[in-house]
């Protein structure tokens, strides 16, 4: 049976590219979005053109009950996922002394809260069905090194690293790997407001990364070849703060 991978936030940006890369490798894809259903439907068509199956789940990853009900129903109807990519995330940048409550709460609840909300309904069925599958989380160079104006985002992404490492230890004996990809600055909507020229100067490779350069690593971590890699944080950052 074809292996299926669920990718949060796969309507655009890095998540979309991960979906297409994994589809090219022969995985069926469970797409996901919050608002942009039309964009997700376009990705669905692209996945189908590559000869793989795709369906779309739409919900807000901060809504714990919705996550549990939609994911549990999907697993009941279509079977347990082989892989999950926790990709969806947001940034709401501000320097800490004037950071608003909602800027802190929204970023923590979306980026870190979703680790619990999404994986809780997924892991137990994986264990029960003895699926030797794959979990990949998305952190950031900000979670590893910290970044001015991103105390909220850095905290959420550092939290993801801790959660990934701890879960990898719990699941290792079951053959489920849990790894984290930490991108540097990648060309997507998320970075549209940053001062590009200034930021490029501090990146050793003097350019931003592409979503495809992140997707290829996720694809490797999903593969059979990566079966003995777990609990790792792997950067894709053009040498930034390495
Ligand atoms: P984009 O802003 O391009 O896309 C974000 C995706 O997440 C969209 O599909 C969006 O859905 C979804 N999403 C956001 N909030 C929610 C929510 N509450 N519920 C459900 N879905 C949600 O982001 P990127 O592709 O740039 O980033 C992907 C991941 O990579 C993120 O975790 C980000 O933190 C991380 N990252 C990105 C870097 C970069 O430079 N771009 C650098 C380091 C890490 P919708 O379209 O429906 O809103």
PDB file of C-alpha atoms and ligand atoms in Angstrom:
ATOM      1  CA  UNK A   1       0.000   0.000   0.000  1.00  0.00           C
ATOM      2  CA  UNK A   2       1.252   3.527  -0.793  1.00  0.00           C
ATOM      3  CA  UNK A   3       2.569   5.375   2.235  1.00  0.00           C
ATOM      4  CA  UNK A   4       0.701   8.516   3.193  1.00  0.00           C
ATOM      5  CA  UNK A   5       2.182  11.707   4.667  1.00  0.00           C
ATOM      6  CA  UNK A   6       0.189  14.461   6.401  1.00  0.00           C
ATOM      7  CA  UNK A   7       1.756  17.928   6.058  1.00  0.00           C
ATOM      8  CA  UNK A   8       0.353  20.857   8.047  1.00  0.00           C
ATOM      9  CA  UNK A   9       0.297  24.205   6.248  1.00  0.00           C
ATOM     10  CA  UNK A  10       0.810  22.712   2.798  1.00  0.00           C
ATOM     11  CA  UNK A  11      -1.262  25.279   0.881  1.00  0.00           C
ATOM     12  CA  UNK A  12       1.816  27.426   0.166  1.00  0.00           C
ATOM     13  CA  UNK A  13       5.454  28.101   0.989  1.00  0.00           C
ATOM     14  CA  UNK A  14       7.680  25.357   2.373  1.00  0.00           C
ATOM     15  CA  UNK A  15       4.746  23.010   3.115  1.00  0.00           C
ATOM     16  CA  UNK A  16       3.559  23.079  -0.499  1.00  0.00           C
ATOM     17  CA  UNK A  17       7.055  22.263  -1.749  1.00  0.00           C
ATOM     18  CA  UNK A  18       7.345  19.403   0.752  1.00  0.00           C
ATOM     19  CA  UNK A  19       4.040  18.008  -0.564  1.00  0.00           C
ATOM     20  CA  UNK A  20       5.243  18.107  -4.170  1.00  0.00           C
ATOM     21  CA  UNK A  21       8.671  16.668  -3.356  1.00  0.00           C
ATOM     22  CA  UNK A  22       7.174  13.776  -1.377  1.00  0.00           C
ATOM     23  CA  UNK A  23       4.613  13.131  -4.118  1.00  0.00           C
ATOM     24  CA  UNK A  24       7.486  12.840  -6.626  1.00  0.00           C
ATOM     25  CA  UNK A  25       9.011  10.238  -4.295  1.00  0.00           C
ATOM     26  CA  UNK A  26       5.795   8.205  -4.450  1.00  0.00           C
ATOM     27  CA  UNK A  27       4.007   9.191  -1.236  1.00  0.00           C
ATOM     28  CA  UNK A  28       0.284   9.968  -1.145  1.00  0.00           C
ATOM     29  CA  UNK A  29      -0.345  13.310   0.524  1.00  0.00           C
ATOM     30  CA  UNK A  30      -2.798  14.612   3.124  1.00  0.00           C
ATOM     31  CA  UNK A  31      -2.768  18.356   2.532  1.00  0.00           C
ATOM     32  CA  UNK A  32      -3.802  20.898   5.131  1.00  0.00           C
ATOM     33  CA  UNK A  33      -4.635  24.592   5.312  1.00  0.00           C
ATOM     34  CA  UNK A  34      -6.432  27.081   7.523  1.00  0.00           C
ATOM     35  CA  UNK A  35      -7.823  29.798   5.208  1.00  0.00           C
ATOM     36  CA  UNK A  36      -6.473  29.254   1.716  1.00  0.00           C
ATOM     37  CA  UNK A  37      -8.557  26.326   0.506  1.00  0.00           C
ATOM     38  CA  UNK A  38      -8.234  27.345  -3.157  1.00  0.00           C
ATOM     39  CA  UNK A  39      -4.448  27.352  -2.938  1.00  0.00           C
ATOM     40  CA  UNK A  40      -4.575  23.936  -1.258  1.00  0.00           C
ATOM     41  CA  UNK A  41      -6.832  22.684  -4.077  1.00  0.00           C
ATOM     42  CA  UNK A  42      -4.224  23.839  -6.625  1.00  0.00           C
ATOM     43  CA  UNK A  43      -1.565  21.868  -4.741  1.00  0.00           C
ATOM     44  CA  UNK A  44      -3.934  18.882  -4.708  1.00  0.00           C
ATOM     45  CA  UNK A  45      -4.155  19.040  -8.516  1.00  0.00           C
ATOM     46  CA  UNK A  46      -0.364  19.243  -8.809  1.00  0.00           C
ATOM     47  CA  UNK A  47       0.068  16.202  -6.554  1.00  0.00           C
ATOM     48  CA  UNK A  48      -2.492  14.265  -8.602  1.00  0.00           C
ATOM     49  CA  UNK A  49      -0.668  15.206 -11.814  1.00  0.00           C
ATOM     50  CA  UNK A  50       2.390  13.545 -10.300  1.00  0.00           C
ATOM     51  CA  UNK A  51       0.326  10.350 -10.070  1.00  0.00           C
ATOM     52  CA  UNK A  52      -0.289  10.384  -6.302  1.00  0.00           C
ATOM     53  CA  UNK A  53      -3.459  10.706  -4.241  1.00  0.00           C
ATOM     54  CA  UNK A  54      -4.171  13.851  -2.232  1.00  0.00           C
ATOM     55  CA  UNK A  55      -6.983  15.021   0.031  1.00  0.00           C
ATOM     56  CA  UNK A  56      -7.308  18.226   2.034  1.00  0.00           C
ATOM     57  CA  UNK A  57      -8.017  18.784   5.721  1.00  0.00           C
ATOM     58  CA  UNK A  58      -8.928  22.343   6.715  1.00  0.00           C
ATOM     59  CA  UNK A  59      -8.725  23.534  10.312  1.00  0.00           C
ATOM     60  CA  UNK A  60      -6.914  25.918  12.631  1.00  0.00           C
ATOM     61  CA  UNK A  61      -4.049  24.149  14.385  1.00  0.00           C
ATOM     62  CA  UNK A  62      -4.600  26.203  17.552  1.00  0.00           C
ATOM     63  CA  UNK A  63      -8.079  24.689  17.951  1.00  0.00           C
ATOM     64  CA  UNK A  64      -7.280  21.582  19.997  1.00  0.00           C
ATOM     65  CA  UNK A  65     -10.727  19.994  19.794  1.00  0.00           C
ATOM     66  CA  UNK A  66     -10.987  20.530  16.065  1.00  0.00           C
ATOM     67  CA  UNK A  67      -7.510  19.028  15.526  1.00  0.00           C
ATOM     68  CA  UNK A  68      -8.498  15.948  17.509  1.00  0.00           C
ATOM     69  CA  UNK A  69     -11.876  15.471  15.833  1.00  0.00           C
ATOM     70  CA  UNK A  70     -10.788  16.094  12.210  1.00  0.00           C
ATOM     71  CA  UNK A  71      -7.594  14.046  12.438  1.00  0.00           C
ATOM     72  CA  UNK A  72      -9.201  11.149  14.332  1.00  0.00           C
ATOM     73  CA  UNK A  73     -12.056  10.989  11.801  1.00  0.00           C
ATOM     74  CA  UNK A  74      -9.617  11.095   8.888  1.00  0.00           C
ATOM     75  CA  UNK A  75      -7.514   8.283  10.367  1.00  0.00           C
ATOM     76  CA  UNK A  76     -10.650   6.224  11.044  1.00  0.00           C
ATOM     77  CA  UNK A  77     -11.806   6.613   7.440  1.00  0.00           C
ATOM     78  CA  UNK A  78      -8.480   6.419   5.598  1.00  0.00           C
ATOM     79  CA  UNK A  79      -6.013   4.658   7.887  1.00  0.00           C
ATOM     80  CA  UNK A  80      -3.047   5.711  10.017  1.00  0.00           C
ATOM     81  CA  UNK A  81      -0.490   8.078   8.467  1.00  0.00           C
ATOM     82  CA  UNK A  82       3.018   6.786   7.782  1.00  0.00           C
ATOM     83  CA  UNK A  83       4.479  10.256   8.161  1.00  0.00           C
ATOM     84  CA  UNK A  84       3.572  13.641   9.610  1.00  0.00           C
ATOM     85  CA  UNK A  85       5.301  16.952   8.928  1.00  0.00           C
ATOM     86  CA  UNK A  86       4.589  19.704  11.467  1.00  0.00           C
ATOM     87  CA  UNK A  87       5.212  22.584   9.098  1.00  0.00           C
ATOM     88  CA  UNK A  88       2.483  25.207   9.668  1.00  0.00           C
ATOM     89  CA  UNK A  89       3.728  28.190  11.615  1.00  0.00           C
ATOM     90  CA  UNK A  90       3.573  31.946  11.984  1.00  0.00           C
ATOM     91  CA  UNK A  91       5.777  34.867  13.029  1.00  0.00           C
ATOM     92  CA  UNK A  92       4.568  38.078  14.712  1.00  0.00           C
ATOM     93  CA  UNK A  93       7.771  39.999  15.228  1.00  0.00           C
ATOM     94  CA  UNK A  94       8.257  42.803  17.736  1.00  0.00           C
ATOM     95  CA  UNK A  95      10.965  43.788  20.204  1.00  0.00           C
ATOM     96  CA  UNK A  96      10.175  42.329  23.611  1.00  0.00           C
ATOM     97  CA  UNK A  97       9.625  45.537  25.649  1.00  0.00           C
ATOM     98  CA  UNK A  98       6.640  46.433  23.473  1.00  0.00           C
ATOM     99  CA  UNK A  99       5.499  42.960  22.502  1.00  0.00           C
ATOM    100  CA  UNK A 100       1.705  42.645  22.755  1.00  0.00           C
ATOM    101  CA  UNK A 101       0.069  39.762  24.633  1.00  0.00           C
ATOM    102  CA  UNK A 102      -1.495  38.447  21.452  1.00  0.00           C
ATOM    103  CA  UNK A 103       1.853  38.484  19.630  1.00  0.00           C
ATOM    104  CA  UNK A 104       3.247  36.192  22.341  1.00  0.00           C
ATOM    105  CA  UNK A 105       0.173  33.969  22.681  1.00  0.00           C
ATOM    106  CA  UNK A 106      -0.577  33.533  18.972  1.00  0.00           C
ATOM    107  CA  UNK A 107       2.969  32.532  18.081  1.00  0.00           C
ATOM    108  CA  UNK A 108       3.401  30.149  21.031  1.00  0.00           C
ATOM    109  CA  UNK A 109      -0.043  28.572  20.549  1.00  0.00           C
ATOM    110  CA  UNK A 110       0.387  28.161  16.800  1.00  0.00           C
ATOM    111  CA  UNK A 111       3.988  27.008  16.589  1.00  0.00           C
ATOM    112  CA  UNK A 112       4.386  25.080  19.837  1.00  0.00           C
ATOM    113  CA  UNK A 113       0.810  24.362  20.947  1.00  0.00           C
ATOM    114  CA  UNK A 114       0.216  22.599  17.644  1.00  0.00           C
ATOM    115  CA  UNK A 115       2.891  20.016  18.501  1.00  0.00           C
ATOM    116  CA  UNK A 116       0.459  18.644  21.101  1.00  0.00           C
ATOM    117  CA  UNK A 117      -2.722  19.384  19.157  1.00  0.00           C
ATOM    118  CA  UNK A 118      -1.612  17.631  15.975  1.00  0.00           C
ATOM    119  CA  UNK A 119       0.545  14.790  17.236  1.00  0.00           C
ATOM    120  CA  UNK A 120      -1.683  13.681  20.146  1.00  0.00           C
ATOM    121  CA  UNK A 121      -4.393  12.169  17.886  1.00  0.00           C
ATOM    122  CA  UNK A 122      -1.755  10.735  15.506  1.00  0.00           C
ATOM    123  CA  UNK A 123       0.789   8.955  17.710  1.00  0.00           C
ATOM    124  CA  UNK A 124      -1.418   6.450  19.578  1.00  0.00           C
ATOM    125  CA  UNK A 125      -2.954   5.019  16.375  1.00  0.00           C
ATOM    126  CA  UNK A 126       0.602   4.736  14.920  1.00  0.00           C
ATOM    127  CA  UNK A 127       1.691   2.766  17.977  1.00  0.00           C
ATOM    128  CA  UNK A 128      -1.420   0.559  17.960  1.00  0.00           C
ATOM    129  CA  UNK A 129      -0.990  -0.288  14.269  1.00  0.00           C
ATOM    130  CA  UNK A 130       2.792  -0.745  14.744  1.00  0.00           C
ATOM    131  CA  UNK A 131       3.606   1.758  11.998  1.00  0.00           C
ATOM    132  CA  UNK A 132       7.373   2.331  11.857  1.00  0.00           C
ATOM    133  CA  UNK A 133       6.798   5.824  10.577  1.00  0.00           C
ATOM    134  CA  UNK A 134       8.259   9.278  10.544  1.00  0.00           C
ATOM    135  CA  UNK A 135       7.611  12.576  12.296  1.00  0.00           C
ATOM    136  CA  UNK A 136       9.393  15.699  11.035  1.00  0.00           C
ATOM    137  CA  UNK A 137       9.036  19.060  12.780  1.00  0.00           C
ATOM    138  CA  UNK A 138      10.018  22.514  11.538  1.00  0.00           C
ATOM    139  CA  UNK A 139      12.072  24.685  13.844  1.00  0.00           C
ATOM    140  CA  UNK A 140      14.226  27.622  12.742  1.00  0.00           C
ATOM    141  CA  UNK A 141      17.657  29.163  13.050  1.00  0.00           C
ATOM    142  CA  UNK A 142      15.847  31.507  15.491  1.00  0.00           C
ATOM    143  CA  UNK A 143      15.099  28.552  17.755  1.00  0.00           C
ATOM    144  CA  UNK A 144      18.756  27.534  17.803  1.00  0.00           C
ATOM    145  CA  UNK A 145      20.497  30.890  17.991  1.00  0.00           C
ATOM    146  CA  UNK A 146      17.786  33.368  19.092  1.00  0.00           C
ATOM    147  CA  UNK A 147      16.960  36.402  17.005  1.00  0.00           C
ATOM    148  CA  UNK A 148      16.330  40.019  17.935  1.00  0.00           C
ATOM    149  CA  UNK A 149      12.650  40.952  17.559  1.00  0.00           C
ATOM    150  CA  UNK A 150      11.636  37.290  17.716  1.00  0.00           C
ATOM    151  CA  UNK A 151      11.570  36.394  21.426  1.00  0.00           C
ATOM    152  CA  UNK A 152       8.143  34.786  20.911  1.00  0.00           C
ATOM    153  CA  UNK A 153       9.119  32.956  17.707  1.00  0.00           C
ATOM    154  CA  UNK A 154      12.528  31.861  19.058  1.00  0.00           C
ATOM    155  CA  UNK A 155      10.849  30.494  22.218  1.00  0.00           C
ATOM    156  CA  UNK A 156       8.289  28.548  20.181  1.00  0.00           C
ATOM    157  CA  UNK A 157      10.919  27.107  17.852  1.00  0.00           C
ATOM    158  CA  UNK A 158      13.318  26.219  20.698  1.00  0.00           C
ATOM    159  CA  UNK A 159      10.348  24.474  22.350  1.00  0.00           C
ATOM    160  CA  UNK A 160       9.825  22.441  19.204  1.00  0.00           C
ATOM    161  CA  UNK A 161      13.427  21.226  19.414  1.00  0.00           C
ATOM    162  CA  UNK A 162      12.985  20.055  23.030  1.00  0.00           C
ATOM    163  CA  UNK A 163       9.671  18.378  22.263  1.00  0.00           C
ATOM    164  CA  UNK A 164      11.113  16.663  19.177  1.00  0.00           C
ATOM    165  CA  UNK A 165      14.087  15.267  21.089  1.00  0.00           C
ATOM    166  CA  UNK A 166      11.935  14.034  23.993  1.00  0.00           C
ATOM    167  CA  UNK A 167       9.358  12.381  21.716  1.00  0.00           C
ATOM    168  CA  UNK A 168      12.131  10.734  19.685  1.00  0.00           C
ATOM    169  CA  UNK A 169      13.321   9.015  22.862  1.00  0.00           C
ATOM    170  CA  UNK A 170       9.818   7.804  23.700  1.00  0.00           C
ATOM    171  CA  UNK A 171       9.204   6.386  20.229  1.00  0.00           C
ATOM    172  CA  UNK A 172      12.641   5.050  19.242  1.00  0.00           C
ATOM    173  CA  UNK A 173      12.002   1.488  20.420  1.00  0.00           C
ATOM    174  CA  UNK A 174       8.910   1.384  18.226  1.00  0.00           C
ATOM    175  CA  UNK A 175      10.894   2.282  15.106  1.00  0.00           C
ATOM    176  CA  UNK A 176       9.233   5.681  14.723  1.00  0.00           C
ATOM    177  CA  UNK A 177      11.771   8.425  14.020  1.00  0.00           C
ATOM    178  CA  UNK A 178      11.218  12.026  15.134  1.00  0.00           C
ATOM    179  CA  UNK A 179      13.511  14.677  13.669  1.00  0.00           C
ATOM    180  CA  UNK A 180      13.604  18.430  13.307  1.00  0.00           C
ATOM    181  CA  UNK A 181      14.545  20.581  10.309  1.00  0.00           C
ATOM    182  CA  UNK A 182      15.789  24.077  11.160  1.00  0.00           C
ATOM    183  CA  UNK A 183      15.725  26.389   8.132  1.00  0.00           C
ATOM    184  CA  UNK A 184      17.548  29.685   7.884  1.00  0.00           C
ATOM    185  CA  UNK A 185      15.917  32.385   5.754  1.00  0.00           C
ATOM    186  CA  UNK A 186      13.769  30.790   3.049  1.00  0.00           C
ATOM    187  CA  UNK A 187      11.959  32.606   0.236  1.00  0.00           C
ATOM    188  CA  UNK A 188       8.266  32.461   1.183  1.00  0.00           C
ATOM    189  CA  UNK A 189       5.471  34.849   2.229  1.00  0.00           C
ATOM    190  CA  UNK A 190       6.799  34.683   5.790  1.00  0.00           C
ATOM    191  CA  UNK A 191       9.864  36.804   4.984  1.00  0.00           C
ATOM    192  CA  UNK A 192       8.242  39.286   2.605  1.00  0.00           C
ATOM    193  CA  UNK A 193       8.714  42.220   5.027  1.00  0.00           C
ATOM    194  CA  UNK A 194      12.353  41.690   6.011  1.00  0.00           C
ATOM    195  CA  UNK A 195      15.112  43.982   4.657  1.00  0.00           C
ATOM    196  CA  UNK A 196      16.418  41.493   2.060  1.00  0.00           C
ATOM    197  CA  UNK A 197      19.724  43.115   1.108  1.00  0.00           C
ATOM    198  CA  UNK A 198      20.836  43.629   4.718  1.00  0.00           C
ATOM    199  CA  UNK A 199      19.900  40.100   5.739  1.00  0.00           C
ATOM    200  CA  UNK A 200      21.642  38.522   2.737  1.00  0.00           C
ATOM    201  CA  UNK A 201      24.887  40.211   3.812  1.00  0.00           C
ATOM    202  CA  UNK A 202      25.004  38.184   7.049  1.00  0.00           C
ATOM    203  CA  UNK A 203      24.302  34.840   5.354  1.00  0.00           C
ATOM    204  CA  UNK A 204      27.619  33.178   4.400  1.00  0.00           C
ATOM    205  CA  UNK A 205      26.105  31.977   1.073  1.00  0.00           C
ATOM    206  CA  UNK A 206      24.796  35.534   0.430  1.00  0.00           C
ATOM    207  CA  UNK A 207      21.357  34.329  -0.641  1.00  0.00           C
ATOM    208  CA  UNK A 208      18.081  33.049   0.769  1.00  0.00           C
ATOM    209  CA  UNK A 209      17.211  29.371   0.585  1.00  0.00           C
ATOM    210  CA  UNK A 210      14.415  27.972  -1.548  1.00  0.00           C
ATOM    211  CA  UNK A 211      11.478  25.932  -0.229  1.00  0.00           C
ATOM    212  CA  UNK A 212      12.757  23.055  -2.375  1.00  0.00           C
ATOM    213  CA  UNK A 213      16.081  23.052  -0.495  1.00  0.00           C
ATOM    214  CA  UNK A 214      14.137  22.434   2.727  1.00  0.00           C
ATOM    215  CA  UNK A 215      11.777  19.926   1.104  1.00  0.00           C
ATOM    216  CA  UNK A 216      14.647  17.732  -0.109  1.00  0.00           C
ATOM    217  CA  UNK A 217      15.847  17.225   3.479  1.00  0.00           C
ATOM    218  CA  UNK A 218      12.327  16.410   4.694  1.00  0.00           C
ATOM    219  CA  UNK A 219      12.074  13.931   1.821  1.00  0.00           C
ATOM    220  CA  UNK A 220      15.305  12.255   2.938  1.00  0.00           C
ATOM    221  CA  UNK A 221      14.117  12.041   6.555  1.00  0.00           C
ATOM    222  CA  UNK A 222      10.879  10.380   5.315  1.00  0.00           C
ATOM    223  CA  UNK A 223      12.811   7.801   3.310  1.00  0.00           C
ATOM    224  CA  UNK A 224      13.796   4.253   4.219  1.00  0.00           C
ATOM    225  CA  UNK A 225      17.441   5.404   4.059  1.00  0.00           C
ATOM    226  CA  UNK A 226      16.934   7.603   7.146  1.00  0.00           C
ATOM    227  CA  UNK A 227      15.667   4.770   9.389  1.00  0.00           C
ATOM    228  CA  UNK A 228      18.494   5.076  11.990  1.00  0.00           C
ATOM    229  CA  UNK A 229      18.342   8.876  12.315  1.00  0.00           C
ATOM    230  CA  UNK A 230      16.225  10.139  15.192  1.00  0.00           C
ATOM    231  CA  UNK A 231      16.170  13.020  17.677  1.00  0.00           C
ATOM    232  CA  UNK A 232      18.267  15.186  15.365  1.00  0.00           C
ATOM    233  CA  UNK A 233      18.056  18.865  14.462  1.00  0.00           C
ATOM    234  CA  UNK A 234      19.364  19.470  10.954  1.00  0.00           C
ATOM    235  CA  UNK A 235      19.874  22.996   9.648  1.00  0.00           C
ATOM    236  CA  UNK A 236      19.296  24.204   6.089  1.00  0.00           C
ATOM    237  CA  UNK A 237      20.636  27.729   6.317  1.00  0.00           C
ATOM    238  CA  UNK A 238      23.430  28.601   3.896  1.00  0.00           C
ATOM    239  CA  UNK A 239      25.880  28.660   6.817  1.00  0.00           C
ATOM    240  CA  UNK A 240      23.947  31.192   8.922  1.00  0.00           C
ATOM    241  CA  UNK A 241      25.017  30.924  12.621  1.00  0.00           C
ATOM    242  CA  UNK A 242      26.332  27.397  11.983  1.00  0.00           C
TER     243      UNK A 242
HETATM  244  P1  LIG B   1       4.107  30.562   5.043  1.00  0.00           P
HETATM  245  O1  LIG B   1       3.706  31.782   5.784  1.00  0.00           O
HETATM  246  O2  LIG B   1       4.505  30.665   3.624  1.00  0.00           O
HETATM  247  O3  LIG B   1       2.964  29.438   5.159  1.00  0.00           O
HETATM  248  C1  LIG B   1       2.446  29.108   6.409  1.00  0.00           C
HETATM  249  C2  LIG B   1       1.514  27.923   6.301  1.00  0.00           C
HETATM  250  O4  LIG B   1       1.047  27.605   7.621  1.00  0.00           O
HETATM  251  C3  LIG B   1       0.290  28.188   5.446  1.00  0.00           C
HETATM  252  O5  LIG B   1      -0.051  27.019   4.746  1.00  0.00           O
HETATM  253  C4  LIG B   1      -0.797  28.529   6.477  1.00  0.00           C
HETATM  254  O6  LIG B   1      -2.111  28.196   6.066  1.00  0.00           O
HETATM  255  C5  LIG B   1      -0.379  27.616   7.643  1.00  0.00           C
HETATM  256  N1  LIG B   1      -0.860  28.116   8.931  1.00  0.00           N
HETATM  257  C6  LIG B   1      -0.422  29.205   9.626  1.00  0.00           C
HETATM  258  N2  LIG B   1      -1.122  29.343  10.769  1.00  0.00           N
HETATM  259  C7  LIG B   1      -2.027  28.325  10.810  1.00  0.00           C
HETATM  260  C8  LIG B   1      -3.033  27.933  11.736  1.00  0.00           C
HETATM  261  N3  LIG B   1      -3.287  28.608  12.857  1.00  0.00           N
HETATM  262  N4  LIG B   1      -3.760  26.827  11.436  1.00  0.00           N
HETATM  263  C9  LIG B   1      -3.535  26.133  10.305  1.00  0.00           C
HETATM  264  N5  LIG B   1      -2.598  26.452   9.395  1.00  0.00           N
HETATM  265  C10 LIG B   1      -1.852  27.542   9.641  1.00  0.00           C
HETATM  266  O7  LIG B   1       5.291  29.908   5.929  1.00  0.00           O
HETATM  267  P2  LIG B   1       6.648  29.195   5.471  1.00  0.00           P
HETATM  268  O8  LIG B   1       6.368  28.234   4.386  1.00  0.00           O
HETATM  269  O9  LIG B   1       7.677  30.232   5.289  1.00  0.00           O
HETATM  270  O10 LIG B   1       7.022  28.425   6.826  1.00  0.00           O
HETATM  271  C11 LIG B   1       6.730  27.043   7.037  1.00  0.00           C
HETATM  272  C12 LIG B   1       7.402  26.629   8.348  1.00  0.00           C
HETATM  273  O11 LIG B   1       8.818  26.857   8.260  1.00  0.00           O
HETATM  274  C13 LIG B   1       6.925  27.441   9.557  1.00  0.00           C
HETATM  275  O12 LIG B   1       6.840  26.601  10.682  1.00  0.00           O
HETATM  276  C14 LIG B   1       8.034  28.467   9.747  1.00  0.00           C
HETATM  277  O13 LIG B   1       8.101  28.924  11.065  1.00  0.00           O
HETATM  278  C15 LIG B   1       9.250  27.653   9.340  1.00  0.00           C
HETATM  279  N6  LIG B   1      10.385  28.469   8.948  1.00  0.00           N
HETATM  280  C16 LIG B   1      10.297  29.351   7.884  1.00  0.00           C
HETATM  281  C17 LIG B   1      11.378  30.136   7.537  1.00  0.00           C
HETATM  282  C18 LIG B   1      11.353  31.108   6.397  1.00  0.00           C
HETATM  283  O14 LIG B   1      12.337  31.873   6.264  1.00  0.00           O
HETATM  284  N7  LIG B   1      10.348  31.127   5.543  1.00  0.00           N
HETATM  285  C19 LIG B   1      12.633  30.064   8.313  1.00  0.00           C
HETATM  286  C20 LIG B   1      12.623  29.111   9.384  1.00  0.00           C
HETATM  287  C21 LIG B   1      11.527  28.352   9.676  1.00  0.00           C
HETATM  288  P3  LIG B   1      -3.028  29.263   5.263  1.00  0.00           P
HETATM  289  O15 LIG B   1      -2.369  29.462   3.939  1.00  0.00           O
HETATM  290  O16 LIG B   1      -4.352  28.620   5.165  1.00  0.00           O
HETATM  291  O17 LIG B   1      -3.001  30.508   6.121  1.00  0.00           O
END
